[in-house]
Amino acid sequence: MTRRRSLGLTTVLGLLAVSALAPAQIVGQGAKPYSPPRMPDGRPDLQGTYDLATLTPLERPAGMNASLTGEQVARLERAVATQVALGSRPIGGDRAAPPTGGDGSRGAAGNVGGYNTFWLDPGSSFTIVNGEARTALIVDPPDGRLPPLTPAARKRLLGLARPSAENDPGLDSTPGVYDDPERRPLPERCLLGFGSTSGPPALPNYFYNNLHKIVQTPDAVLILTEMVHDARVVRMNAQHLPTHIRKWMGDSVGRWDGDTLVVDTTNFNGDQYRYAVEAAPGRRLLFVDSLGAKEQDRLSGPGKDLHVIERFTRVAHNALLYRFTVEDPATWERPWTGEYTWPATGQPIYEYACHEANYALENVLRGARQRDGEAATRP
Amino acid sequence: MKTMLSVTGALVLAGALPALAHHAFGGEFDANKPVLLKGAIVKVEWVNPHTWIHMEVKRPDGTREAWMIEGGSPNSLLRLGVTRNSLPVGTEIVVDGYQARDHTLKRANGRNITYPDGRKLFFGSSGTGAPVDGADPTDRRPAR
């Protein structure tokens, strides 16, 4: 076991080192344009498995430049690696139980702690595009931040806030939220990955299982997301479905623009982000950073009028460039665009059969029934 | 820019690392029921969305209890080289966490899973996210 573990870690570190360096070498702007391998129909071959994990956040942290110098990259990535190493250190077998009343952990860890670092794989290097180590996925607006929410969206999103229960920060006080499995968030129900893992747009989840696989035919392109085994089929040169047909990941149709695959997605369900976000009450959910600091902790995402345009370009034998534009006039005051490199990986996508052993959902609902029983018998 | 070049800076940049997860631990486990469990592994369910480690806990009075411990998704561990045989039946472990909110269930989250000498079961792959409570004197991350 020890040997296997060492080998595994060495392998992973080796891969990470390669992935940190490779894009800089391969995505450069050489004099000779890159010529991708081609399918029998003459189109570029985009197929492969890609690991989207990256340290680059969706939005640029305040005060940062758009890209990092080589020295900054080295220092930051080393700092993260050091934290990982520290997280692997022994903590004492004679330790005590954690504190009564909770350990103060926030988010999905809900005051009872998450689990050890060794389960996680959120990425260890910055995305490199055109030779630049980026500090945000968003490239437009140029400040790397999401555009402002519309006044209507502010109202709508704040109305969706999920406050913590009084005296129990681990619980959601939204009425009825534990009454029915269908009131539980989509990830908890094994329907969609959390955050925008499946997308579109497909974003890193900064947690684990960030692998995506592309399978391509002349008539359809499959985008398989490891998390929750979300499979999106892009119908080539097709019309969108009638507007009354709504899907969690929307309806995707594709076309070729030169050597770039362009995927247009509409017909979203409208609740995809409301329920695809993490389950923890009071947590900041995806896509909201246009609210004030206090309100940031509240909510949520775009609705059924969401329109996403993705552009997939093979820029090297081992990398795609993924560029996406998101618009929803009911949510943001203007469209926004992001891009990042999808490095190919030799790792397989593992099955994510989620329903059969989803004891967590059962435990959550059983806990609520116990509380119901206690409330009913309370004098 | 200069201020970002510290460890703290790296973590700020590296993530606004959200404590995202498949589900809400707070709805599943009871913050008023902390547990420290010592015993041997009986079975491991390497399944999604969460791994479950079955263990037999020896109580001080000599009786034994069957407990189930919730971990993370096994997929990232598989990519680290972990196999179904990596945690053999009979392996002694120490777990700290919190019991399920339904107290009839002997289930807890594996907030920290170690060998009896305190070593973590596996090496971390990357990133942050493990509990921060001072149990690890080398952990300099700010409490979340």
mmCIF file with all atom_site columns, C-alpha atoms in Angstrom, chain A residues 1 4-5 8-9 12 16 55 57 61 63-65 68 72 75-76 79-80 83-84 86-124 126 135 168 170-171 178 184 187-190 194 205-209 211 226 278-280 283 347-354 357-360 362-364 366-367 370-371, chain B residues 1 4-7 9-15 17-32 34-36 38 45-53 68 70-83 86 94-98 100-105 107 109-133 135-136 138-141 143-144:
data_model
loop_
_atom_site.group_PDB
_atom_site.id
_atom_site.type_symbol
_atom_site.label_atom_id
_atom_site.label_alt_id
_atom_site.label_comp_id
_atom_site.label_asym_id
_atom_site.label_entity_id
_atom_site.label_seq_id
_atom_site.pdbx_PDB_ins_code
_atom_site.Cartn_x
_atom_site.Cartn_y
_atom_site.Cartn_z
_atom_site.occupancy
_atom_site.B_iso_or_equiv
_atom_site.pdbx_formal_charge
_atom_site.auth_seq_id
_atom_site.auth_comp_id
_atom_site.auth_asym_id
_atom_site.auth_atom_id
_atom_site.pdbx_PDB_model_num
ATOM 1   C CA . MET A 1 1   ? 0.000   0.000  0.000   1.00 0.00 ? 1   MET A CA 1
ATOM 2   C CA . ARG A 1 4   ? 1.464   2.085  -4.333  1.00 0.00 ? 4   ARG A CA 1
ATOM 3   C CA . ARG A 1 5   ? 0.586   5.285  -2.582  1.00 0.00 ? 5   ARG A CA 1
ATOM 4   C CA . GLY A 1 8   ? 0.486   7.267  -7.157  1.00 0.00 ? 8   GLY A CA 1
ATOM 5   C CA . LEU A 1 9   ? 1.490   10.538 -5.613  1.00 0.00 ? 9   LEU A CA 1
ATOM 6   C CA . VAL A 1 12  ? 0.184   12.727 -9.966  1.00 0.00 ? 12  VAL A CA 1
ATOM 7   C CA . LEU A 1 16  ? 0.764   18.140 -12.636 1.00 0.00 ? 16  LEU A CA 1
ATOM 8   C CA . LEU A 1 55  ? -6.297  27.226 -9.783  1.00 0.00 ? 55  LEU A CA 1
ATOM 9   C CA . PRO A 1 57  ? -10.873 31.308 -10.493 1.00 0.00 ? 57  PRO A CA 1
ATOM 10  C CA . PRO A 1 61  ? -9.453  38.650 -7.367  1.00 0.00 ? 61  PRO A CA 1
ATOM 11  C CA . GLY A 1 63  ? -6.181  44.180 -7.335  1.00 0.00 ? 63  GLY A CA 1
ATOM 12  C CA . MET A 1 64  ? -4.680  41.577 -9.614  1.00 0.00 ? 64  MET A CA 1
ATOM 13  C CA . ASN A 1 65  ? -3.333  41.884 -13.120 1.00 0.00 ? 65  ASN A CA 1
ATOM 14  C CA . LEU A 1 68  ? 0.944   36.265 -13.625 1.00 0.00 ? 68  LEU A CA 1
ATOM 15  C CA . GLN A 1 72  ? 4.560   34.467 -9.486  1.00 0.00 ? 72  GLN A CA 1
ATOM 16  C CA . ARG A 1 75  ? 5.560   30.783 -6.031  1.00 0.00 ? 75  ARG A CA 1
ATOM 17  C CA . LEU A 1 76  ? 1.782   30.484 -5.934  1.00 0.00 ? 76  LEU A CA 1
ATOM 18  C CA . ALA A 1 79  ? 2.451   27.540 -1.932  1.00 0.00 ? 79  ALA A CA 1
ATOM 19  C CA . VAL A 1 80  ? -0.608  25.491 -2.828  1.00 0.00 ? 80  VAL A CA 1
ATOM 20  C CA . GLN A 1 83  ? -0.601  23.307 1.791   1.00 0.00 ? 83  GLN A CA 1
ATOM 21  C CA . VAL A 1 84  ? -1.413  19.935 0.274   1.00 0.00 ? 84  VAL A CA 1
ATOM 22  C CA . LEU A 1 86  ? 0.726   19.921 5.213   1.00 0.00 ? 86  LEU A CA 1
ATOM 23  C CA . GLY A 1 87  ? -2.756  18.484 4.857   1.00 0.00 ? 87  GLY A CA 1
ATOM 24  C CA . SER A 1 88  ? -1.200  15.035 4.501   1.00 0.00 ? 88  SER A CA 1
ATOM 25  C CA . ARG A 1 89  ? 0.747   15.246 7.777   1.00 0.00 ? 89  ARG A CA 1
ATOM 26  C CA . PRO A 1 90  ? -0.230  13.039 10.733  1.00 0.00 ? 90  PRO A CA 1
ATOM 27  C CA . ILE A 1 91  ? -2.517  14.614 13.331  1.00 0.00 ? 91  ILE A CA 1
ATOM 28  C CA . GLY A 1 92  ? -2.189  12.228 16.279  1.00 0.00 ? 92  GLY A CA 1
ATOM 29  C CA . GLY A 1 93  ? -4.119  9.022  16.847  1.00 0.00 ? 93  GLY A CA 1
ATOM 30  C CA . ASP A 1 94  ? -4.953  9.941  20.430  1.00 0.00 ? 94  ASP A CA 1
ATOM 31  C CA . ARG A 1 95  ? -6.885  13.067 19.487  1.00 0.00 ? 95  ARG A CA 1
ATOM 32  C CA . ALA A 1 96  ? -10.225 13.917 21.033  1.00 0.00 ? 96  ALA A CA 1
ATOM 33  C CA . ALA A 1 97  ? -13.632 14.071 19.375  1.00 0.00 ? 97  ALA A CA 1
ATOM 34  C CA . PRO A 1 98  ? -14.384 17.408 17.704  1.00 0.00 ? 98  PRO A CA 1
ATOM 35  C CA . PRO A 1 99  ? -16.136 20.120 19.720  1.00 0.00 ? 99  PRO A CA 1
ATOM 36  C CA . THR A 1 100 ? -19.769 19.800 20.761  1.00 0.00 ? 100 THR A CA 1
ATOM 37  C CA . GLY A 1 101 ? -21.871 22.376 18.955  1.00 0.00 ? 101 GLY A CA 1
ATOM 38  C CA . GLY A 1 102 ? -19.885 22.061 15.757  1.00 0.00 ? 102 GLY A CA 1
ATOM 39  C CA . ASP A 1 103 ? -16.457 22.951 14.467  1.00 0.00 ? 103 ASP A CA 1
ATOM 40  C CA . GLY A 1 104 ? -17.481 26.239 12.874  1.00 0.00 ? 104 GLY A CA 1
ATOM 41  C CA . SER A 1 105 ? -16.925 25.046 9.328   1.00 0.00 ? 105 SER A CA 1
ATOM 42  C CA . ARG A 1 106 ? -19.043 26.835 6.779   1.00 0.00 ? 106 ARG A CA 1
ATOM 43  C CA . GLY A 1 107 ? -20.482 26.038 3.383   1.00 0.00 ? 107 GLY A CA 1
ATOM 44  C CA . ALA A 1 108 ? -21.389 22.466 2.573   1.00 0.00 ? 108 ALA A CA 1
ATOM 45  C CA . ALA A 1 109 ? -19.227 21.366 5.500   1.00 0.00 ? 109 ALA A CA 1
ATOM 46  C CA . GLY A 1 110 ? -22.120 22.756 7.563   1.00 0.00 ? 110 GLY A CA 1
ATOM 47  C CA . ASN A 1 111 ? -20.515 23.170 10.993  1.00 0.00 ? 111 ASN A CA 1
ATOM 48  C CA . VAL A 1 112 ? -19.582 19.460 11.156  1.00 0.00 ? 112 VAL A CA 1
ATOM 49  C CA . GLY A 1 113 ? -16.441 19.578 9.010   1.00 0.00 ? 113 GLY A CA 1
ATOM 50  C CA . GLY A 1 114 ? -15.963 18.136 5.560   1.00 0.00 ? 114 GLY A CA 1
ATOM 51  C CA . TYR A 1 115 ? -13.500 15.334 5.110   1.00 0.00 ? 115 TYR A CA 1
ATOM 52  C CA . ASN A 1 116 ? -9.782  14.919 4.628   1.00 0.00 ? 116 ASN A CA 1
ATOM 53  C CA . THR A 1 117 ? -7.849  16.652 1.885   1.00 0.00 ? 117 THR A CA 1
ATOM 54  C CA . PHE A 1 118 ? -6.900  13.362 0.315   1.00 0.00 ? 118 PHE A CA 1
ATOM 55  C CA . TRP A 1 119 ? -10.354 13.048 -1.217  1.00 0.00 ? 119 TRP A CA 1
ATOM 56  C CA . LEU A 1 120 ? -9.956  16.316 -3.112  1.00 0.00 ? 120 LEU A CA 1
ATOM 57  C CA . ASP A 1 121 ? -8.415  17.149 -6.460  1.00 0.00 ? 121 ASP A CA 1
ATOM 58  C CA . PRO A 1 122 ? -9.211  20.785 -7.226  1.00 0.00 ? 122 PRO A CA 1
ATOM 59  C CA . GLY A 1 123 ? -6.208  21.517 -9.431  1.00 0.00 ? 123 GLY A CA 1
ATOM 60  C CA . SER A 1 124 ? -2.698  22.699 -8.824  1.00 0.00 ? 124 SER A CA 1
ATOM 61  C CA . PHE A 1 126 ? -3.072  28.102 -13.416 1.00 0.00 ? 126 PHE A CA 1
ATOM 62  C CA . THR A 1 135 ? -5.880  35.136 -12.982 1.00 0.00 ? 135 THR A CA 1
ATOM 63  C CA . ASP A 1 168 ? -28.285 25.653 13.963  1.00 0.00 ? 168 ASP A CA 1
ATOM 64  C CA . GLY A 1 170 ? -25.923 23.590 9.570   1.00 0.00 ? 170 GLY A CA 1
ATOM 65  C CA . LEU A 1 171 ? -29.620 23.647 8.756   1.00 0.00 ? 171 LEU A CA 1
ATOM 66  C CA . TYR A 1 178 ? -36.488 18.828 3.898   1.00 0.00 ? 178 TYR A CA 1
ATOM 67  C CA . ARG A 1 184 ? -33.389 18.776 -2.341  1.00 0.00 ? 184 ARG A CA 1
ATOM 68  C CA . PRO A 1 187 ? -26.389 17.349 -6.786  1.00 0.00 ? 187 PRO A CA 1
ATOM 69  C CA . GLU A 1 188 ? -27.821 15.758 -3.661  1.00 0.00 ? 188 GLU A CA 1
ATOM 70  C CA . ARG A 1 189 ? -30.358 13.994 -5.885  1.00 0.00 ? 189 ARG A CA 1
ATOM 71  C CA . CYS A 1 190 ? -27.615 12.830 -8.273  1.00 0.00 ? 190 CYS A CA 1
ATOM 72  C CA . PHE A 1 194 ? -22.659 20.955 -8.277  1.00 0.00 ? 194 PHE A CA 1
ATOM 73  C CA . ASN A 1 205 ? -15.723 22.956 -9.763  1.00 0.00 ? 205 ASN A CA 1
ATOM 74  C CA . TYR A 1 206 ? -12.539 23.599 -7.751  1.00 0.00 ? 206 TYR A CA 1
ATOM 75  C CA . PHE A 1 207 ? -13.187 20.392 -5.850  1.00 0.00 ? 207 PHE A CA 1
ATOM 76  C CA . TYR A 1 208 ? -12.807 17.067 -7.651  1.00 0.00 ? 208 TYR A CA 1
ATOM 77  C CA . ASN A 1 209 ? -13.702 14.928 -10.684 1.00 0.00 ? 209 ASN A CA 1
ATOM 78  C CA . LEU A 1 211 ? -12.761 15.313 -16.184 1.00 0.00 ? 211 LEU A CA 1
ATOM 79  C CA . GLU A 1 226 ? -17.541 12.742 -14.972 1.00 0.00 ? 226 GLU A CA 1
ATOM 80  C CA . GLU A 1 278 ? -24.409 23.409 -3.218  1.00 0.00 ? 278 GLU A CA 1
ATOM 81  C CA . ALA A 1 279 ? -26.929 22.434 -0.659  1.00 0.00 ? 279 ALA A CA 1
ATOM 82  C CA . ALA A 1 280 ? -25.607 24.405 2.263   1.00 0.00 ? 280 ALA A CA 1
ATOM 83  C CA . ARG A 1 283 ? -23.733 29.828 1.142   1.00 0.00 ? 283 ARG A CA 1
ATOM 84  C CA . GLN A 1 347 ? -6.420  9.377  -16.906 1.00 0.00 ? 347 GLN A CA 1
ATOM 85  C CA . PRO A 1 348 ? -9.675  7.538  -17.519 1.00 0.00 ? 348 PRO A CA 1
ATOM 86  C CA . ILE A 1 349 ? -13.073 8.898  -16.586 1.00 0.00 ? 349 ILE A CA 1
ATOM 87  C CA . TYR A 1 350 ? -14.433 6.644  -13.872 1.00 0.00 ? 350 TYR A CA 1
ATOM 88  C CA . GLU A 1 351 ? -18.040 5.708  -13.554 1.00 0.00 ? 351 GLU A CA 1
ATOM 89  C CA . TYR A 1 352 ? -20.065 7.979  -11.321 1.00 0.00 ? 352 TYR A CA 1
ATOM 90  C CA . ALA A 1 353 ? -23.006 5.747  -10.471 1.00 0.00 ? 353 ALA A CA 1
ATOM 91  C CA . CYS A 1 354 ? -24.600 8.028  -7.929  1.00 0.00 ? 354 CYS A CA 1
ATOM 92  C CA . ALA A 1 357 ? -25.430 4.289  -2.696  1.00 0.00 ? 357 ALA A CA 1
ATOM 93  C CA . ASN A 1 358 ? -26.750 7.782  -2.112  1.00 0.00 ? 358 ASN A CA 1
ATOM 94  C CA . TYR A 1 359 ? -27.093 7.187  1.628   1.00 0.00 ? 359 TYR A CA 1
ATOM 95  C CA . ALA A 1 360 ? -26.535 10.889 2.210   1.00 0.00 ? 360 ALA A CA 1
ATOM 96  C CA . GLU A 1 362 ? -31.574 9.210  3.032   1.00 0.00 ? 362 GLU A CA 1
ATOM 97  C CA . ASN A 1 363 ? -29.668 10.456 6.068   1.00 0.00 ? 363 ASN A CA 1
ATOM 98  C CA . VAL A 1 364 ? -30.665 14.070 5.427   1.00 0.00 ? 364 VAL A CA 1
ATOM 99  C CA . ARG A 1 366 ? -34.275 10.814 8.119   1.00 0.00 ? 366 ARG A CA 1
ATOM 100 C CA . GLY A 1 367 ? -32.721 13.543 10.247  1.00 0.00 ? 367 GLY A CA 1
ATOM 101 C CA . GLN A 1 370 ? -36.533 12.838 13.606  1.00 0.00 ? 370 GLN A CA 1
ATOM 102 C CA . ARG A 1 371 ? -36.826 16.597 14.108  1.00 0.00 ? 371 ARG A CA 1
ATOM 103 C CA . MET B 2 1   ? 0.126   42.502 -6.640  1.00 0.00 ? 1   MET B CA 1
ATOM 104 C CA . MET B 2 4   ? -0.603  38.103 -3.501  1.00 0.00 ? 4   MET B CA 1
ATOM 105 C CA . LEU B 2 5   ? 2.780   36.487 -3.429  1.00 0.00 ? 5   LEU B CA 1
ATOM 106 C CA . SER B 2 6   ? 2.339   34.911 -0.052  1.00 0.00 ? 6   SER B CA 1
ATOM 107 C CA . VAL B 2 7   ? 0.896   31.612 0.973   1.00 0.00 ? 7   VAL B CA 1
ATOM 108 C CA . GLY B 2 9   ? -2.337  35.057 -1.368  1.00 0.00 ? 9   GLY B CA 1
ATOM 109 C CA . ALA B 2 10  ? -1.993  31.763 -3.127  1.00 0.00 ? 10  ALA B CA 1
ATOM 110 C CA . LEU B 2 11  ? -4.934  30.371 -1.270  1.00 0.00 ? 11  LEU B CA 1
ATOM 111 C CA . VAL B 2 12  ? -7.013  33.441 -1.861  1.00 0.00 ? 12  VAL B CA 1
ATOM 112 C CA . LEU B 2 13  ? -6.346  33.176 -5.550  1.00 0.00 ? 13  LEU B CA 1
ATOM 113 C CA . ALA B 2 14  ? -6.456  29.435 -5.700  1.00 0.00 ? 14  ALA B CA 1
ATOM 114 C CA . GLY B 2 15  ? -9.711  29.503 -4.549  1.00 0.00 ? 15  GLY B CA 1
ATOM 115 C CA . LEU B 2 17  ? -11.978 27.465 -2.901  1.00 0.00 ? 17  LEU B CA 1
ATOM 116 C CA . PRO B 2 18  ? -15.608 26.932 -2.080  1.00 0.00 ? 18  PRO B CA 1
ATOM 117 C CA . ALA B 2 19  ? -16.688 24.233 0.285   1.00 0.00 ? 19  ALA B CA 1
ATOM 118 C CA . LEU B 2 20  ? -18.799 22.813 -2.462  1.00 0.00 ? 20  LEU B CA 1
ATOM 119 C CA . ALA B 2 21  ? -19.861 19.251 -2.082  1.00 0.00 ? 21  ALA B CA 1
ATOM 120 C CA . HIS B 2 22  ? -22.354 16.833 -3.330  1.00 0.00 ? 22  HIS B CA 1
ATOM 121 C CA . HIS B 2 23  ? -24.704 17.625 -0.493  1.00 0.00 ? 23  HIS B CA 1
ATOM 122 C CA . ALA B 2 24  ? -25.074 19.517 2.745   1.00 0.00 ? 24  ALA B CA 1
ATOM 123 C CA . PHE B 2 25  ? -23.216 17.837 5.563   1.00 0.00 ? 25  PHE B CA 1
ATOM 124 C CA . GLY B 2 26  ? -24.999 20.103 8.007   1.00 0.00 ? 26  GLY B CA 1
ATOM 125 C CA . GLY B 2 27  ? -28.381 18.595 7.155   1.00 0.00 ? 27  GLY B CA 1
ATOM 126 C CA . GLU B 2 28  ? -27.032 15.089 7.538   1.00 0.00 ? 28  GLU B CA 1
ATOM 127 C CA . PHE B 2 29  ? -24.887 15.210 10.667  1.00 0.00 ? 29  PHE B CA 1
ATOM 128 C CA . ASP B 2 30  ? -25.554 16.590 14.132  1.00 0.00 ? 30  ASP B CA 1
ATOM 129 C CA . ALA B 2 31  ? -23.091 19.197 15.393  1.00 0.00 ? 31  ALA B CA 1
ATOM 130 C CA . ASN B 2 32  ? -24.108 18.262 18.955  1.00 0.00 ? 32  ASN B CA 1
ATOM 131 C CA . PRO B 2 34  ? -19.327 14.589 18.121  1.00 0.00 ? 34  PRO B CA 1
ATOM 132 C CA . VAL B 2 35  ? -17.778 11.130 17.994  1.00 0.00 ? 35  VAL B CA 1
ATOM 133 C CA . LEU B 2 36  ? -14.312 9.635  18.211  1.00 0.00 ? 36  LEU B CA 1
ATOM 134 C CA . LYS B 2 38  ? -11.565 3.477  17.052  1.00 0.00 ? 38  LYS B CA 1
ATOM 135 C CA . GLU B 2 45  ? -18.005 0.679  -0.234  1.00 0.00 ? 45  GLU B CA 1
ATOM 136 C CA . TRP B 2 46  ? -16.004 2.470  -2.916  1.00 0.00 ? 46  TRP B CA 1
ATOM 137 C CA . VAL B 2 47  ? -19.106 4.143  -4.314  1.00 0.00 ? 47  VAL B CA 1
ATOM 138 C CA . ASN B 2 48  ? -20.390 7.512  -5.448  1.00 0.00 ? 48  ASN B CA 1
ATOM 139 C CA . PRO B 2 49  ? -21.438 10.047 -4.455  1.00 0.00 ? 49  PRO B CA 1
ATOM 140 C CA . HIS B 2 50  ? -19.511 9.155  -1.293  1.00 0.00 ? 50  HIS B CA 1
ATOM 141 C CA . THR B 2 51  ? -17.299 6.356  -0.091  1.00 0.00 ? 51  THR B CA 1
ATOM 142 C CA . TRP B 2 52  ? -18.574 4.569  3.029   1.00 0.00 ? 52  TRP B CA 1
ATOM 143 C CA . ILE B 2 53  ? -16.180 2.785  5.343   1.00 0.00 ? 53  ILE B CA 1
ATOM 144 C CA . MET B 2 68  ? -20.515 3.569  8.809   1.00 0.00 ? 68  MET B CA 1
ATOM 145 C CA . GLU B 2 70  ? -18.845 8.855  5.111   1.00 0.00 ? 70  GLU B CA 1
ATOM 146 C CA . GLY B 2 71  ? -15.884 9.938  2.988   1.00 0.00 ? 71  GLY B CA 1
ATOM 147 C CA . GLY B 2 72  ? -15.502 11.657 -0.370  1.00 0.00 ? 72  GLY B CA 1
ATOM 148 C CA . SER B 2 73  ? -15.944 10.515 -3.949  1.00 0.00 ? 73  SER B CA 1
ATOM 149 C CA . PRO B 2 74  ? -13.643 7.562  -4.661  1.00 0.00 ? 74  PRO B CA 1
ATOM 150 C CA . ASN B 2 75  ? -12.813 8.680  -8.203  1.00 0.00 ? 75  ASN B CA 1
ATOM 151 C CA . SER B 2 76  ? -9.993  11.041 -7.311  1.00 0.00 ? 76  SER B CA 1
ATOM 152 C CA . LEU B 2 77  ? -8.462  8.370  -5.074  1.00 0.00 ? 77  LEU B CA 1
ATOM 153 C CA . LEU B 2 78  ? -8.572  5.883  -7.940  1.00 0.00 ? 78  LEU B CA 1
ATOM 154 C CA . ARG B 2 79  ? -6.589  8.369  -9.988  1.00 0.00 ? 79  ARG B CA 1
ATOM 155 C CA . LEU B 2 80  ? -4.031  8.453  -7.161  1.00 0.00 ? 80  LEU B CA 1
ATOM 156 C CA . GLY B 2 81  ? -3.536  4.718  -7.495  1.00 0.00 ? 81  GLY B CA 1
ATOM 157 C CA . VAL B 2 82  ? -5.817  3.558  -4.700  1.00 0.00 ? 82  VAL B CA 1
ATOM 158 C CA . THR B 2 83  ? -7.513  0.222  -5.382  1.00 0.00 ? 83  THR B CA 1
ATOM 159 C CA . SER B 2 86  ? -5.923  -0.503 -0.448  1.00 0.00 ? 86  SER B CA 1
ATOM 160 C CA . VAL B 2 94  ? -9.338  6.259  14.125  1.00 0.00 ? 94  VAL B CA 1
ATOM 161 C CA . VAL B 2 95  ? -12.167 8.521  12.989  1.00 0.00 ? 95  VAL B CA 1
ATOM 162 C CA . ASP B 2 96  ? -13.393 11.818 14.332  1.00 0.00 ? 96  ASP B CA 1
ATOM 163 C CA . GLY B 2 97  ? -16.612 13.352 13.102  1.00 0.00 ? 97  GLY B CA 1
ATOM 164 C CA . TYR B 2 98  ? -20.266 13.884 13.945  1.00 0.00 ? 98  TYR B CA 1
ATOM 165 C CA . ALA B 2 100 ? -26.069 11.410 11.765  1.00 0.00 ? 100 ALA B CA 1
ATOM 166 C CA . ARG B 2 101 ? -28.966 13.620 12.835  1.00 0.00 ? 101 ARG B CA 1
ATOM 167 C CA . ASP B 2 102 ? -31.105 10.476 12.998  1.00 0.00 ? 102 ASP B CA 1
ATOM 168 C CA . HIS B 2 103 ? -29.534 9.098  16.146  1.00 0.00 ? 103 HIS B CA 1
ATOM 169 C CA . THR B 2 104 ? -30.810 5.593  15.494  1.00 0.00 ? 104 THR B CA 1
ATOM 170 C CA . LEU B 2 105 ? -28.162 5.458  12.768  1.00 0.00 ? 105 LEU B CA 1
ATOM 171 C CA . ARG B 2 107 ? -23.265 6.740  10.887  1.00 0.00 ? 107 ARG B CA 1
ATOM 172 C CA . ASN B 2 109 ? -18.851 11.847 8.652   1.00 0.00 ? 109 ASN B CA 1
ATOM 173 C CA . GLY B 2 110 ? -15.182 10.954 8.365   1.00 0.00 ? 110 GLY B CA 1
ATOM 174 C CA . ARG B 2 111 ? -13.978 14.416 9.272   1.00 0.00 ? 111 ARG B CA 1
ATOM 175 C CA . ASN B 2 112 ? -10.549 12.946 9.888   1.00 0.00 ? 112 ASN B CA 1
ATOM 176 C CA . ILE B 2 113 ? -9.702  9.340  9.110   1.00 0.00 ? 113 ILE B CA 1
ATOM 177 C CA . THR B 2 114 ? -6.267  8.152  10.239  1.00 0.00 ? 114 THR B CA 1
ATOM 178 C CA . TYR B 2 115 ? -4.318  5.103  11.283  1.00 0.00 ? 115 TYR B CA 1
ATOM 179 C CA . PRO B 2 116 ? -3.903  4.626  15.045  1.00 0.00 ? 116 PRO B CA 1
ATOM 180 C CA . ASP B 2 117 ? -0.609  6.569  14.961  1.00 0.00 ? 117 ASP B CA 1
ATOM 181 C CA . GLY B 2 118 ? -2.347  9.561  13.397  1.00 0.00 ? 118 GLY B CA 1
ATOM 182 C CA . ARG B 2 119 ? -1.129  9.156  9.835   1.00 0.00 ? 119 ARG B CA 1
ATOM 183 C CA . LYS B 2 120 ? -3.719  10.053 7.206   1.00 0.00 ? 120 LYS B CA 1
ATOM 184 C CA . LEU B 2 121 ? -4.909  7.097  5.147   1.00 0.00 ? 121 LEU B CA 1
ATOM 185 C CA . PHE B 2 122 ? -3.704  8.593  1.885   1.00 0.00 ? 122 PHE B CA 1
ATOM 186 C CA . PHE B 2 123 ? -1.705  11.539 0.692   1.00 0.00 ? 123 PHE B CA 1
ATOM 187 C CA . GLY B 2 124 ? -3.699  14.514 -0.535  1.00 0.00 ? 124 GLY B CA 1
ATOM 188 C CA . SER B 2 125 ? -3.709  15.149 -4.229  1.00 0.00 ? 125 SER B CA 1
ATOM 189 C CA . SER B 2 126 ? -4.031  18.898 -4.225  1.00 0.00 ? 126 SER B CA 1
ATOM 190 C CA . GLY B 2 127 ? -5.960  21.750 -2.774  1.00 0.00 ? 127 GLY B CA 1
ATOM 191 C CA . THR B 2 128 ? -7.579  22.444 0.534   1.00 0.00 ? 128 THR B CA 1
ATOM 192 C CA . GLY B 2 129 ? -10.806 21.504 2.172   1.00 0.00 ? 129 GLY B CA 1
ATOM 193 C CA . ALA B 2 130 ? -10.034 19.310 5.139   1.00 0.00 ? 130 ALA B CA 1
ATOM 194 C CA . PRO B 2 131 ? -11.337 20.341 8.521   1.00 0.00 ? 131 PRO B CA 1
ATOM 195 C CA . VAL B 2 132 ? -9.488  23.125 10.282  1.00 0.00 ? 132 VAL B CA 1
ATOM 196 C CA . ASP B 2 133 ? -9.809  22.894 14.048  1.00 0.00 ? 133 ASP B CA 1
ATOM 197 C CA . ALA B 2 135 ? -5.997  19.256 15.557  1.00 0.00 ? 135 ALA B CA 1
ATOM 198 C CA . ASP B 2 136 ? -3.187  19.576 13.050  1.00 0.00 ? 136 ASP B CA 1
ATOM 199 C CA . THR B 2 138 ? 1.136   22.173 11.097  1.00 0.00 ? 138 THR B CA 1
ATOM 200 C CA . ASP B 2 139 ? -2.015  23.468 9.462   1.00 0.00 ? 139 ASP B CA 1
ATOM 201 C CA . ARG B 2 140 ? -1.674  27.191 8.924   1.00 0.00 ? 140 ARG B CA 1
ATOM 202 C CA . ARG B 2 141 ? -4.821  27.705 6.968   1.00 0.00 ? 141 ARG B CA 1
ATOM 203 C CA . ALA B 2 143 ? -10.350 28.504 9.928   1.00 0.00 ? 143 ALA B CA 1
ATOM 204 C CA . ARG B 2 144 ? -13.235 28.621 7.497   1.00 0.00 ? 144 ARG B CA 1
#
